[in-house]
Amino acid sequence: MKVLIVPPNSLILFDLVERFGHEPLSVMAALQEKIENREIESPPMNITVDDVKKGLKYAGIEVPSGIRGRLAVYGPLIEQAEAAVIMEDAPFMFGCVGCARTNEMMKLLIRKRKIPVIELDYPSNEDEAKAMVAKLKAFLEGLKK
């Protein structure tokens, strides 16, 4: 089953989803395709004008182009997802306001899809980490049925 991970660049969630027998949907694979299969017009930027137009499918014209550009990458992942894992308050979800708004819109789009979703708090110690992995394992094993 295809499982979207949020934050979409989380290597830990990617590994856990894969270990429990599912296909993780992450931003790494989506961007790898863009970098390897397409000519980049203005390096180091990897978002083109066409990507920003594709972002209009997921957000209105009044939304800043940076957010629409990010959603042009994340949107197809959300559409492919059959389930999702959302990690709240992860310290690596820092960034600019555009990143924060994109993350909020991404969560909204996931919830609107009405797919199975588990929302986990980022663990702050070893016991919480073990509990988080146990919850995630139970969720992912339940998807196989």
C-alpha positions in Angstrom: 0.0 0.0 0.0 1.3 3.5 -0.8 1.8 5.5 2.4 2.5 9.2 2.4 4.8 10.4 5.1 4.7 13.9 6.7 7.2 15.5 6.9 7.7 14.3 3.4 11.5 14.3 3.8 11.6 12.2 7.0 14.1 9.4 6.6 13.0 7.7 9.8 9.3 7.5 8.7 10.5 6.4 5.2 12.5 3.5 6.8 9.7 2.5 9.2 7.0 2.5 6.5 9.2 0.4 4.2 10.2 -2.0 7.0 6.6 -2.8 7.7 5.9 -3.7 4.1 4.5 -0.6 2.4 5.7 1.8 -0.2 6.6 5.2 1.3 5.7 8.3 -0.7 8.3 10.9 0.0 9.6 14.1 -1.5 13.0 12.6 -2.1 11.8 10.3 -4.9 9.6 13.1 -6.5 12.5 15.5 -6.6 15.0 12.9 -7.8 12.8 12.4 -10.9 12.8 16.1 -11.5 16.6 16.4 -11.2 17.4 13.3 -13.3 14.8 13.4 -16.0 14.4 17.1 -16.8 16.5 20.0 -17.8 16.6 22.5 -15.1 16.2 26.0 -16.5 17.7 28.0 -13.6 19.8 26.0 -11.2 19.9 25.7 -8.2 16.1 26.1 -8.4 14.3 22.9 -9.3 10.8 24.4 -9.6 9.8 25.7 -13.0 7.0 28.0 -14.1 4.9 25.0 -15.2 5.2 23.6 -11.7 3.8 26.7 -10.2 0.9 26.5 -12.7 0.3 22.8 -11.6 0.1 24.0 -8.0 -3.1 25.9 -9.0 -4.8 22.6 -8.8 -4.2 22.4 -5.1 -4.2 26.1 -4.0 -5.9 29.3 -5.3 -4.1 32.0 -7.2 -4.0 34.2 -4.1 -1.6 31.7 -2.5 2.1 32.6 -2.9 3.8 31.0 -5.8 6.4 29.3 -3.5 3.6 27.4 -1.8 2.0 26.5 -5.1 5.4 25.3 -6.3 5.8 23.1 -3.3 2.2 21.8 -3.7 3.0 20.9 -7.3 5.5 18.4 -6.0 3.5 17.2 -2.9 0.0 17.2 -4.6 0.6 14.2 -6.8 2.0 12.3 -3.8 -1.2 13.1 -1.9 -3.3 11.9 -4.8 -1.4 8.6 -4.9 -1.5 8.0 -1.2 -3.7 5.2 0.1 -2.8 6.0 3.8 -0.7 8.7 5.5 1.5 9.1 8.6 1.7 12.6 10.0 4.4 13.4 12.6 3.5 16.6 14.5 6.0 19.0 16.0 9.0 17.4 14.4 12.0 19.7 14.9 13.0 19.2 11.3 9.8 20.8 10.1 11.3 24.2 10.7 11.6 26.6 7.8 10.1 29.8 6.4 6.5 30.8 6.5 6.0 29.3 3.0 7.2 25.9 4.3 4.9 26.1 7.3 1.9 27.1 5.2 2.6 24.4 2.7 2.8 21.8 5.5 -0.6 23.0 6.9 -2.2 22.8 3.4 -0.7 19.4 2.8 -2.3 18.1 6.0 -5.6 19.6 5.0 -5.5 18.0 1.6 -4.6 14.6 3.2 -7.6 14.9 5.6 -9.9 15.8 2.8 -9.0 12.6 1.0 -10.5 10.5 3.9 -7.8 7.9 3.7 -6.5 6.1 6.8 -4.3 8.5 8.7 -2.3 8.2 11.9 -1.0 11.4 13.6 1.9 11.0 16.0 3.7 13.4 18.3 7.4 13.7 17.8 9.0 11.7 20.7 11.2 13.6 23.2 12.7 10.6 24.9 13.4 6.9 24.4 10.2 5.6 26.0 8.1 7.9 23.8 10.1 6.8 20.8 9.3 3.2 21.5 5.6 4.0 22.0 5.6 5.9 18.8 7.1 3.0 16.8 4.6 0.6 18.4 1.7 2.8 17.4 3.0 3.1 13.9 3.6 -0.6 13.6 0.1 -1.4 14.7 -1.3 1.1 12.2 0.8 -0.2 9.3 0.0 -3.8 10.1 -3.7 -2.9 10.2 -3.5 -1.6 6.7 -2.5 -5.0 5.3 -5.9 -6.5 6.1 
